[in-house]
Amino acid sequence: MAGNSGLNDLVGSAAGAGARSSTGSASSAGSGSSAGSGLAPVGVLALQGDYREHADVLRSFGADVITVRRPSELAQVSGLVIPGGESSVIDKLSRMFGLADPLTEAIAAGLPVYGTCAGLIMLADTVLDGIEGQQSLGGLDIAVRRNAFGSQKESFEVDIDIPALGAPAVHAVFIRAPVVEQVGERASILGALDDGRVIAVEQGNLLGTSFHPEMTDDYRFHRRFYDRVLSVGFHS
Ligand SMILES: NC(=O)CC[C@H](N)C(=O)O
């Protein structure tokens, strides 16, 4: 899934990162049930970032996937992926499009959500090093630091043991990634770097990784999210 367009979406500056009129491969499928299961579609927040890659991963599971850019689309979904990209842009656009409050409400109501990188930042209760005025949706009892790896190591790849996923280790791709600096008592750690810095967390129906499984061919984190979607059967 390591499509160049997705990578450009991740590393590109905020300039030109506004709402896209093109739906790309993640075109909205409208309402409908997911893969004959009677389940509502799974959503991918498509304001900015590499949402197409996430949609492709979920479709590979047989899921019915829709892109989410407005509250009426959010109201249809049984789960949501918030992709990587630029959290300050996703934050601004979600407020501009009237999605921020419905998203916060859906998270509080138990919507299963998986956030990667910028998506993890959006799910954090506390954001360190946000731009002025930056807000998050919250939900995860954590504090994340944006761009925590500094300019020298903005992007890197490393194998990380994730006990909850079993063997083999996950090949994790970090792109201007955040780290989880504080983990509150309601969140649990799924993975950390050798130096102890936390990069994967879970809390009830919320899952977050600093890195980008959609850029590899190991979809166990997406599978974990989708299994949660199937078992929760969320509808608003
Ligand atoms: N790959 C990514 O999602 C990068 C996240 C970005 N640094 C941010 O602050 O949102």
mmCIF file of C-alpha atoms and ligand atoms in Angstrom, residues 10 84-87 117-118 121 146-147 175-176 212, ligand 1:
data_model
loop_
_atom_site.group_PDB
_atom_site.id
_atom_site.type_symbol
_atom_site.label_atom_id
_atom_site.label_comp_id
_atom_site.label_asym_id
_atom_site.label_seq_id
_atom_site.Cartn_x
_atom_site.Cartn_y
_atom_site.Cartn_z
ATOM 1 C CA LEU A 10 2.139 12.424 4.820
ATOM 2 C CA GLY A 84 -1.649 10.083 9.280
ATOM 3 C CA GLY A 85 -1.066 13.462 7.751
ATOM 4 C CA GLU A 86 -0.804 16.732 9.610
ATOM 5 C CA SER A 87 -2.747 16.892 12.843
ATOM 6 C CA CYS A 117 0.385 9.170 13.667
ATOM 7 C CA ALA A 118 -1.576 12.416 13.178
ATOM 8 C CA ILE A 121 -2.461 12.970 18.020
ATOM 9 C CA ARG A 146 4.282 15.969 18.039
ATOM 10 C CA ASN A 147 7.354 15.597 15.838
ATOM 11 C CA ILE A 175 7.230 9.634 9.518
ATOM 12 C CA ARG A 176 7.572 12.818 11.574
ATOM 13 C CA HIS A 212 2.028 3.647 9.731
HETATM 14 N N1 LIG B 1 2.974 11.079 9.544
HETATM 15 C C1 LIG B 1 2.253 11.877 10.296
HETATM 16 O O1 LIG B 1 1.045 11.689 10.480
HETATM 17 C C2 LIG B 1 2.967 13.064 10.868
HETATM 18 C C3 LIG B 1 2.207 13.756 11.976
HETATM 19 C C4 LIG B 1 2.557 15.229 11.997
HETATM 20 N N2 LIG B 1 3.916 15.459 12.403
HETATM 21 C C5 LIG B 1 1.568 15.961 12.887
HETATM 22 O O2 LIG B 1 1.922 16.676 13.746
HETATM 23 O O3 LIG B 1 0.416 15.795 12.712
#
